Short mmCIF file of C-alpha atoms and ligand atoms in Angstrom, two decimals:
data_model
loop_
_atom_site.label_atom_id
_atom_site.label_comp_id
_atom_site.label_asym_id
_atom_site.label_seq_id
_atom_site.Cartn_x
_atom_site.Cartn_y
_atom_site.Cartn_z
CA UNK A 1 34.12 12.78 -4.40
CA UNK A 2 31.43 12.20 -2.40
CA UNK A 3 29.47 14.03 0.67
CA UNK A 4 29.07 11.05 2.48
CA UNK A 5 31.72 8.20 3.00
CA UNK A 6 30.74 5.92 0.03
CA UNK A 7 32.19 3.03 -2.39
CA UNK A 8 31.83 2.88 -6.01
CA UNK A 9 28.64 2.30 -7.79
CA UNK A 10 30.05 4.56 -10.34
CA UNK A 11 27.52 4.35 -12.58
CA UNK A 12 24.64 4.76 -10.01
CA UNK A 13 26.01 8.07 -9.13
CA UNK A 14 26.42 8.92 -13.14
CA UNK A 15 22.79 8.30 -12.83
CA UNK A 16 21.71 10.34 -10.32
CA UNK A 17 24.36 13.43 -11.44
CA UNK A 18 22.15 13.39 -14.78
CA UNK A 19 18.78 13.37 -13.11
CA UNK A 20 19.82 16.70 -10.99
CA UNK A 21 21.90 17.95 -14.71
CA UNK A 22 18.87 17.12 -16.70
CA UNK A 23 16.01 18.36 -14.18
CA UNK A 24 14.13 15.70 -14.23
CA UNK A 25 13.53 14.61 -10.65
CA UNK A 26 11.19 11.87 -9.94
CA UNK A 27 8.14 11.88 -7.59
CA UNK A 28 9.47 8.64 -6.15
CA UNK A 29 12.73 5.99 -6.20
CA UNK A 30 13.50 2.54 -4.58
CA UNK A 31 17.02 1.75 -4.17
CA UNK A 32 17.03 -1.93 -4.28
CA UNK A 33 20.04 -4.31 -3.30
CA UNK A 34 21.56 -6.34 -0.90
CA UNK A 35 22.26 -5.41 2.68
CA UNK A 36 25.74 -3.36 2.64
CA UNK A 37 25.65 -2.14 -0.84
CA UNK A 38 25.77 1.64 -0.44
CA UNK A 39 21.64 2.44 -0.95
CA UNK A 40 21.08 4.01 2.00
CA UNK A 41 24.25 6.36 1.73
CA UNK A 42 23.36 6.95 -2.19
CA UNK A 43 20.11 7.94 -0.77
CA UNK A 44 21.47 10.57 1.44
CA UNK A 45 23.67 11.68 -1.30
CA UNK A 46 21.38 12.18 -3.95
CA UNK A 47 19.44 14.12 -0.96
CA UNK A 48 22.78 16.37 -0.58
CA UNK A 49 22.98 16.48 -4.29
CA UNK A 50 19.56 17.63 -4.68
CA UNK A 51 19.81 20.84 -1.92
CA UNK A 52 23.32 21.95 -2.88
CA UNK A 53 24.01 25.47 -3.68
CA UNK A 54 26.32 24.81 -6.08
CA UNK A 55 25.59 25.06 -9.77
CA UNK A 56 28.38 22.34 -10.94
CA UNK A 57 29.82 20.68 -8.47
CA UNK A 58 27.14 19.04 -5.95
CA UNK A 59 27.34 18.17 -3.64
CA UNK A 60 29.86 20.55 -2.97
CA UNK A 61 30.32 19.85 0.71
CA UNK A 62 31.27 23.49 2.14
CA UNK A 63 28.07 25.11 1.18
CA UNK A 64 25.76 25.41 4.24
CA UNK A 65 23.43 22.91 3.04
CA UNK A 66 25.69 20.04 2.48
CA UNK A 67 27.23 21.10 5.94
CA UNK A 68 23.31 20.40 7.32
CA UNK A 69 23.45 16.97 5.31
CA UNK A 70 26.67 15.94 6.41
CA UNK A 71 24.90 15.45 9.91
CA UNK A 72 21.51 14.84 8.75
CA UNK A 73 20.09 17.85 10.76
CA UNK A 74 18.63 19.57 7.28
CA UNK A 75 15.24 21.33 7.54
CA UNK A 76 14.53 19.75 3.90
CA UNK A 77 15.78 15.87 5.53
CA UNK A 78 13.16 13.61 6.26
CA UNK A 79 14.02 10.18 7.53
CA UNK A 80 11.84 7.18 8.38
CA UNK A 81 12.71 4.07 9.93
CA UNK A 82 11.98 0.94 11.75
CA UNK A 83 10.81 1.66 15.05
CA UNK A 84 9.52 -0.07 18.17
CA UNK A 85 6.00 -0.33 19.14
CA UNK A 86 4.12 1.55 21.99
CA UNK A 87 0.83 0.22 23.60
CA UNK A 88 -0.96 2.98 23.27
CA UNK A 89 0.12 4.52 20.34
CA UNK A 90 -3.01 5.31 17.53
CA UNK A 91 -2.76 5.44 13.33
CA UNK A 92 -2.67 9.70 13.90
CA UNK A 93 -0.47 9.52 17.35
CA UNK A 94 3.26 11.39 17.45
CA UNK A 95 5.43 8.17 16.30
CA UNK A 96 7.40 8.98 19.00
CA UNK A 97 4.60 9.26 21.73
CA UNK A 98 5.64 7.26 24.93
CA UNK A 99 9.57 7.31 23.84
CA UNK A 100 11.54 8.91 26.90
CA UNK A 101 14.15 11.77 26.70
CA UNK A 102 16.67 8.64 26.85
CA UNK A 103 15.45 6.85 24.11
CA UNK A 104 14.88 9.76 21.73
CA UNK A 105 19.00 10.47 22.83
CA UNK A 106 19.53 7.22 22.02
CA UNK A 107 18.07 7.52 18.32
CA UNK A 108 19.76 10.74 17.92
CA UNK A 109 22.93 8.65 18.58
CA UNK A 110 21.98 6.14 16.21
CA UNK A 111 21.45 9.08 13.32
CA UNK A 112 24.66 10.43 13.96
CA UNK A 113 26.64 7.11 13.75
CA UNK A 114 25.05 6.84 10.30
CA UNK A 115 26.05 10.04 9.30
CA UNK A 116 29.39 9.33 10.37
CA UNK A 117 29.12 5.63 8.20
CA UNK A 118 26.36 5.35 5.65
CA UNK A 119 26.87 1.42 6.01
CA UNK A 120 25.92 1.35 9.56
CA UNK A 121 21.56 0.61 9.88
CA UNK A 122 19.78 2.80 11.39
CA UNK A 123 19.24 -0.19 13.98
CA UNK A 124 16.90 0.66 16.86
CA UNK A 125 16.32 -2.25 19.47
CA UNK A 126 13.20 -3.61 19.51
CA UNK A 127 12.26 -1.80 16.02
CA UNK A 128 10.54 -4.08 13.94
CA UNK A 129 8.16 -2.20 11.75
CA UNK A 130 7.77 1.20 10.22
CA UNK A 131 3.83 1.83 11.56
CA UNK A 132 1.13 4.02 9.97
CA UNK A 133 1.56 7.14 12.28
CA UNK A 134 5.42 7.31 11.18
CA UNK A 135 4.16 7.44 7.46
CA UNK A 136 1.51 10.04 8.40
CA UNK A 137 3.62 12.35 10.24
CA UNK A 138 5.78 12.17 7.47
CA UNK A 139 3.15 12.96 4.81
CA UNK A 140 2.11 15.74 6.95
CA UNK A 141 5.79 17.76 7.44
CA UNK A 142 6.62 17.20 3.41
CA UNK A 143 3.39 19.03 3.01
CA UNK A 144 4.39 22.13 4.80
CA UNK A 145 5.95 25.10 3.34
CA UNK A 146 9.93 23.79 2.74
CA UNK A 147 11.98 25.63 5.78
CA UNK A 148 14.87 25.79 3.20
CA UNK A 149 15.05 26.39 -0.29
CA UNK A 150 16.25 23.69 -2.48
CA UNK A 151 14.46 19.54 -2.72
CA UNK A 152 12.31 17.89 0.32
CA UNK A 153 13.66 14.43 0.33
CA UNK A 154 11.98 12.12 2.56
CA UNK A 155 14.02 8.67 2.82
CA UNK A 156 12.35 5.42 4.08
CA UNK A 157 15.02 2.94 5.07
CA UNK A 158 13.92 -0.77 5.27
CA UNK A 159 10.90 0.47 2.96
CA UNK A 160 9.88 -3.56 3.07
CA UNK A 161 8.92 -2.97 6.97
CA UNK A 162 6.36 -0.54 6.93
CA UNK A 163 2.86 -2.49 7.81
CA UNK A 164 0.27 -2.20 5.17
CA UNK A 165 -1.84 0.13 6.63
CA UNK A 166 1.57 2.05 6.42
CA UNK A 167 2.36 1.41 2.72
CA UNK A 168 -1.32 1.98 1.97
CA UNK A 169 -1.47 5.49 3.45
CA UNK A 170 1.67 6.59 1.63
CA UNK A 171 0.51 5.43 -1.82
CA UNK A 172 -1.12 8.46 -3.20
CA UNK A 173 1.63 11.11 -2.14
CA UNK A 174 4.41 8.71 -4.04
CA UNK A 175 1.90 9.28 -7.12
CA UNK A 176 1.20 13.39 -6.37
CA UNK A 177 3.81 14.76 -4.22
CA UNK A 178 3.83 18.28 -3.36
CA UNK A 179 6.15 20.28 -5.68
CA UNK A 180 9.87 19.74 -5.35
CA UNK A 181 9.61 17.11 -2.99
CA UNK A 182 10.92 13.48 -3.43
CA UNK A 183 10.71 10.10 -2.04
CA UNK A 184 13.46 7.78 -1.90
CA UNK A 185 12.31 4.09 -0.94
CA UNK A 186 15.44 1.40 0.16
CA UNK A 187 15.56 -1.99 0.32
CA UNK A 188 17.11 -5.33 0.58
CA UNK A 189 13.76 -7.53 0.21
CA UNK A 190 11.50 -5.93 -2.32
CA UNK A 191 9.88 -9.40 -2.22
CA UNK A 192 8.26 -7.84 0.46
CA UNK A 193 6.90 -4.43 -0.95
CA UNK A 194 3.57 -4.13 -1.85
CA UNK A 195 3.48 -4.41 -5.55
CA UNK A 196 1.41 -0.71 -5.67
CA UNK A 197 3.93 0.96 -3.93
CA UNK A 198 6.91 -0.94 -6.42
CA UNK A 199 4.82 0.57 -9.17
CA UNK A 200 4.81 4.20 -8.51
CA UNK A 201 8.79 4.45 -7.67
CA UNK A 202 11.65 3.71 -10.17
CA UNK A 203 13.62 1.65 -9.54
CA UNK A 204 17.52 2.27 -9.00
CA UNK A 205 19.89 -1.52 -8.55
CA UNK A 206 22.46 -1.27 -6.22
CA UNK A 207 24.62 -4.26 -6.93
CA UNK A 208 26.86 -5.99 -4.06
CA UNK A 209 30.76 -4.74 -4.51
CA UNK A 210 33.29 -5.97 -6.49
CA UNK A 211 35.58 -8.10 -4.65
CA UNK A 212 38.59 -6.11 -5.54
CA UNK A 213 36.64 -2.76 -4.88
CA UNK A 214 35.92 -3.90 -0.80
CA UNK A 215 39.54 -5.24 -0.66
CA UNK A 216 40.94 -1.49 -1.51
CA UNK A 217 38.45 -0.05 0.46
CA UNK A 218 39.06 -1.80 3.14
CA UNK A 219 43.01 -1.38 2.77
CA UNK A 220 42.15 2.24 3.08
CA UNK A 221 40.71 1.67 6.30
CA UNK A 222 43.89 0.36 7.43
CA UNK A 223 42.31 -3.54 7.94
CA UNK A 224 46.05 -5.90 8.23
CA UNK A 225 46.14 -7.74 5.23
CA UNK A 226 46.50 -10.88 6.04
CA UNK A 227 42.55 -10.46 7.89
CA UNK A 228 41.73 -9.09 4.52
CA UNK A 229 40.59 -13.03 3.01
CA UNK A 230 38.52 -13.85 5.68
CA UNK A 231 36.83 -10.57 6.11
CA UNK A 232 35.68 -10.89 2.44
CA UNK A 233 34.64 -14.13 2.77
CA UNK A 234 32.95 -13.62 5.53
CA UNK A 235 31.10 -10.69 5.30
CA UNK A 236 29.42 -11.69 1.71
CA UNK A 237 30.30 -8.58 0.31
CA UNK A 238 28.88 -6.22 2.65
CA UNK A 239 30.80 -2.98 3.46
CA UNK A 240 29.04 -2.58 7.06
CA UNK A 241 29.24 -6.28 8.17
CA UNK A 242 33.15 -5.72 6.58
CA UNK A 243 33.80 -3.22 8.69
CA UNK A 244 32.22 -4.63 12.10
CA UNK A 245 34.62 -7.76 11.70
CA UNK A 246 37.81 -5.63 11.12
CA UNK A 247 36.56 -3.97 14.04
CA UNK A 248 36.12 -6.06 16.94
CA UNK A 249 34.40 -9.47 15.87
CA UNK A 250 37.27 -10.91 13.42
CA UNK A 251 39.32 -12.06 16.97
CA UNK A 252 36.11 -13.44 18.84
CA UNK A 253 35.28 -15.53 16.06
CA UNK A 254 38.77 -17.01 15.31
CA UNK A 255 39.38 -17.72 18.71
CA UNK A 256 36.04 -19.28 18.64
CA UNK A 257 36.98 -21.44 15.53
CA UNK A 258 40.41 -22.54 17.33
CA UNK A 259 38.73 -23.27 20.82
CA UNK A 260 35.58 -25.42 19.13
CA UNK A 261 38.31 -27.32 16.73
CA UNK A 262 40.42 -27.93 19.69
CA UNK A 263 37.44 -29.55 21.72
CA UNK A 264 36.23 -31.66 18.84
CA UNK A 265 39.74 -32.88 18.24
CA UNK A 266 40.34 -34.45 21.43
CA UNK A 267 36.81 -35.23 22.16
CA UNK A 268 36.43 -32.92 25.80
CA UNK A 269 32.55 -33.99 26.17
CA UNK A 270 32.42 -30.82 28.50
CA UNK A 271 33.72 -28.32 26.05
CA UNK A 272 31.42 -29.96 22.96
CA UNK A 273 28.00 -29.01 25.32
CA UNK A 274 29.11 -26.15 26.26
CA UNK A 275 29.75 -24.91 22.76
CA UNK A 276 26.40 -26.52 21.94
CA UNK A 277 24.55 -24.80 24.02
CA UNK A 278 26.40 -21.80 23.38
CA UNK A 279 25.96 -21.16 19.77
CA UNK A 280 22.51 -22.14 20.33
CA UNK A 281 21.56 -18.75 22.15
CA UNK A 282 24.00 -17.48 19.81
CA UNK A 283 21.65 -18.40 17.19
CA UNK A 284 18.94 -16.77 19.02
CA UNK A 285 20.44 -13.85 19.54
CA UNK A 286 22.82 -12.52 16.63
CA UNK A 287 22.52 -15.42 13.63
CA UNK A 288 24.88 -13.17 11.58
CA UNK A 289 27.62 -14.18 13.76
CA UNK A 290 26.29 -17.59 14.21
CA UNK A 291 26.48 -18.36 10.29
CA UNK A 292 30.21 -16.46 10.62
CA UNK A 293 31.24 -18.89 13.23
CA UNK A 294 30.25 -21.79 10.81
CA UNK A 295 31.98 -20.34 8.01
CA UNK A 296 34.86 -19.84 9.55
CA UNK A 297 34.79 -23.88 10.62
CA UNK A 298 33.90 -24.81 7.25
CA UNK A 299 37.21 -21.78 5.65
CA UNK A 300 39.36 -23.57 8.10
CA UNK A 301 38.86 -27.06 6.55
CA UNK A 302 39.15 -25.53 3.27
CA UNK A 303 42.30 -24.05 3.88
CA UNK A 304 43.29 -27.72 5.27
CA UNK A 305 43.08 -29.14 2.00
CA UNK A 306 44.65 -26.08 0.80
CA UNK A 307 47.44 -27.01 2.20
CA UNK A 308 47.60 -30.55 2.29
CA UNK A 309 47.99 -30.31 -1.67
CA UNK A 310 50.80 -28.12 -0.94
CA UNK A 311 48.77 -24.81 -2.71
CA UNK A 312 50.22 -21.25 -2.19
CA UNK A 313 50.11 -20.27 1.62
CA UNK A 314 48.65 -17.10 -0.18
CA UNK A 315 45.66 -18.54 -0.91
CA UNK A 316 44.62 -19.11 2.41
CA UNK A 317 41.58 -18.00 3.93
CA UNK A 318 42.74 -18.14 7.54
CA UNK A 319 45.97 -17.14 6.37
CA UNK A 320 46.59 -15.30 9.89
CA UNK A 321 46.43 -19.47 11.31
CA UNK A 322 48.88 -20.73 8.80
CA UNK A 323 50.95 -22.02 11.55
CA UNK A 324 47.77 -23.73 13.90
CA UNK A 325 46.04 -25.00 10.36
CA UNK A 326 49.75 -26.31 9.83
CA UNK A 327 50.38 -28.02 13.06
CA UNK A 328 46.41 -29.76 12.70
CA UNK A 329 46.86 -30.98 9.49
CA UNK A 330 50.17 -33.12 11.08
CA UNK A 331 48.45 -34.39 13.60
CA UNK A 332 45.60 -35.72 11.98
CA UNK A 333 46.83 -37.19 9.06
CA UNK A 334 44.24 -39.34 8.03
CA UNK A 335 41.65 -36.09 8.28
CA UNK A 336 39.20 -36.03 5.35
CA UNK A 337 38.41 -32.06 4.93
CA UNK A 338 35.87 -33.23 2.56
CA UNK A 339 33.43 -35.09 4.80
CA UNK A 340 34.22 -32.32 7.43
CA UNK A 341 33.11 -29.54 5.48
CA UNK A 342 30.20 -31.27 4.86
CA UNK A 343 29.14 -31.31 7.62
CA UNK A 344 29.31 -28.53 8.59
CA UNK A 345 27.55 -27.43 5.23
CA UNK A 346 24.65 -29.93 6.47
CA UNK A 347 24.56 -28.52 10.05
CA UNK A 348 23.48 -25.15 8.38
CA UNK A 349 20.81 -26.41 6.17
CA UNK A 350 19.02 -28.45 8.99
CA UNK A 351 19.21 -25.40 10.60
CA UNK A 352 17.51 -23.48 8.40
CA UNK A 353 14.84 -26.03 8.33
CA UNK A 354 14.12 -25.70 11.69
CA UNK A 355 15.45 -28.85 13.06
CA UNK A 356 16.33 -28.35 16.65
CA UNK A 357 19.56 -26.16 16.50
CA UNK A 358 21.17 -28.36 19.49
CA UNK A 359 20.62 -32.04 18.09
CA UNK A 360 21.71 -30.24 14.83
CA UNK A 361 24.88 -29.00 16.39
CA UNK A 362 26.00 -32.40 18.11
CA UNK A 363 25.51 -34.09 15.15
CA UNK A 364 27.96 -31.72 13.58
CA UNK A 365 30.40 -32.34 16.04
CA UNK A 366 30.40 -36.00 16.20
CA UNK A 367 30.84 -36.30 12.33
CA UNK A 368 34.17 -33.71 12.76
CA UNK A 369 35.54 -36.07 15.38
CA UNK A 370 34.61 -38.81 12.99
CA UNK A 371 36.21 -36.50 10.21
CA UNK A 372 38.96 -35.93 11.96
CA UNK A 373 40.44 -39.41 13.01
CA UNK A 374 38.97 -41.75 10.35
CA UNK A 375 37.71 -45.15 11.64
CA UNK A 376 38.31 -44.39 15.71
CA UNK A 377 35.36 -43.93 17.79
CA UNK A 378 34.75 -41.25 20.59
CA UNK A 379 32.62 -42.96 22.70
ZN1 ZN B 1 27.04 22.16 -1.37
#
């Protein structure tokens, strides 16, 4: 069992049991992976693990230090994040200089929510670096005396944001930290980690989850089957995206899928712009659900051809559509899911070569009318 509300990576914990078992505690680790793995919560674990009071079984959760961890309000807990930028903060200002008693609420609320869910970033708006006077108010609490007995563990989340005058300033406490203290680096883009701060940590892979390992966790959350697929699919693996789509975003977006199909089908010239110009600012604003809406699109064809080669109804991606996908695939009978998915598959590489995201869109659109009733022409 574990402290915090984690998934597998069984032999990442084995690991990290052993370290604590054989006392051999590093100065430094990065926790590598992609987004939604389970880093961050390992890292907090491995930070309960660390300060339990129990000799065998840590982290026991009733001590009073894993009852600190549970809420991240332990004296030995240091976190760092991504945080937004003040004007007139300086390399040695507070971090937090210029925040108001709302904002600093509002962070608190953020901390808890990941205590609650170790999948869930530590996502502060605006936040898009971890700057210098974080790292140095850092440096300077893990050098006073511990308040508790037991490990300092300072955890940088995102360890790829902090700015280079930040990484550069942390370099020679990673190398000589003060005695039983620890840093624990994570990150989904070590690309972007200064090669002498990869050097002084070691390195711990957290690999993405086992299809069949999200699907039962996600059962256990009590996510209806049938949403199961798609959820998968969608989210790419990862347990906190998972879990924001059986929460409230699975609907929007297959109502979304339904709506843009049903404007495309019968060519409503209104509806197309609209949706143009509305998963444009979509773009803008939240591309993780603009690439879901897409997939989706591009599942729903899929599961078209699914069923037009009369395949098991289980194998459905949209299975929770059966009946619309069903009812589409009559009325278009000449429909070529091939060229359609395509497209779409086209629309999100021109995309992501900066092509302009509208002309990118109609194109896509035209080409699933022309998809959709072979040899007829909308204009
Ligand atoms: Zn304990």
């Amino acid at each position: 069992m574990t402290l915090f509300s984690l998934i597998n990576q069984e032999k990442n914990l084995a690991l990290l049991h052993n370290i604590i078992r054989n006392k051999r505690v590093g100065n430094a680790y990065l926790f590598y992976g992609p987004e939604g793995s389970g880093m961050e919560g390992f890292a907090l674990e491995f930070a309960a693990m660390l300060n339990c009071h129990s000799e065998t079984d840590y982290p026991c959760g009733n001590c009073s230090s894993c009852r600190k961890m549970r809420c991240l309000e332990h004296g030995n807990l240091e976190l760092v994040f991504p945080i937004p930028r003040r004007q007139d903060s300086s390399a040695d200002s507070d971090p937090f200089k210029g925040f108001t008693s709302a904002d600093m609420e509002e962070i608190q609320g953020i901390i808890h929510n990941k205590a609650r869910n170790p999948y869930e970033k530590i996502s502060i708006p605006n936040a898009k670096h971890i700057p210098i006077n974080f790292i140095r108010e850092t440096k300077r609490k893990t050098y006073l005396r511990p308040q508790e007995l037991g490990w300092k563990v300072v955890i940088i989340f995102d360890a790829h944001l902090m700015t280079e005058p930040a990484a550069n300033a942390l370099l020679k406490i990673l190398e000589e930290p003060p005695k039983k203290s620890t840093f624990i680096l994570t990150s989904s883009n070590m690309n972007a980690i200064l090669p002498t701060i990869i050097s002084r940590c070691q390195p711990i892979h957290f690999p993405t989850l086992a299809p069949t390992v999200l699907k039962d966790f996600l059962l256990t959350k009590n996510v209806p089957e049938n949403n199961i697929n798609l959820i998968m699919r969608l989210s790419g693996g990862n347990v906190n995206q998972a879990l924001r789509l059986a929460e409230s975003d699975l609907q929007k977006i297959n109502d979304t899928t339904l709506d843009i199909l049903r404007a495309i089908a019968v060519w409503n010239i209104e509806k197309v712009y609209k949706y143009v110009e509305k998963l444009t600012s979509l773009y803008r604003e939240d591309s993780a659900q603009f690439n879901q809406i897409l997939l989706s699109v591009t599942f729903w064809f899929r599961d078209a051809i699914v069923l037009k080669e009369n395949s098991d109804e289980s194998e459905l991606i949209h299975s929770e559509l059966a009946t619309e996908i069903k009812k589409f695939a009559n009325a278009f009978p000449n429909f070529d899911p091939y060229s359609a998915s395509s497209s779409v598959e086209n629309c999100i590489d021109f995309i992501s070569r900066n092509v302009y995201i509208n002309l990118a869109l109609l194109n896509m659109f035209f080409n699933l009318y022309h998809a959709l009733n072979t040899g007829k022409n909308p204009l």
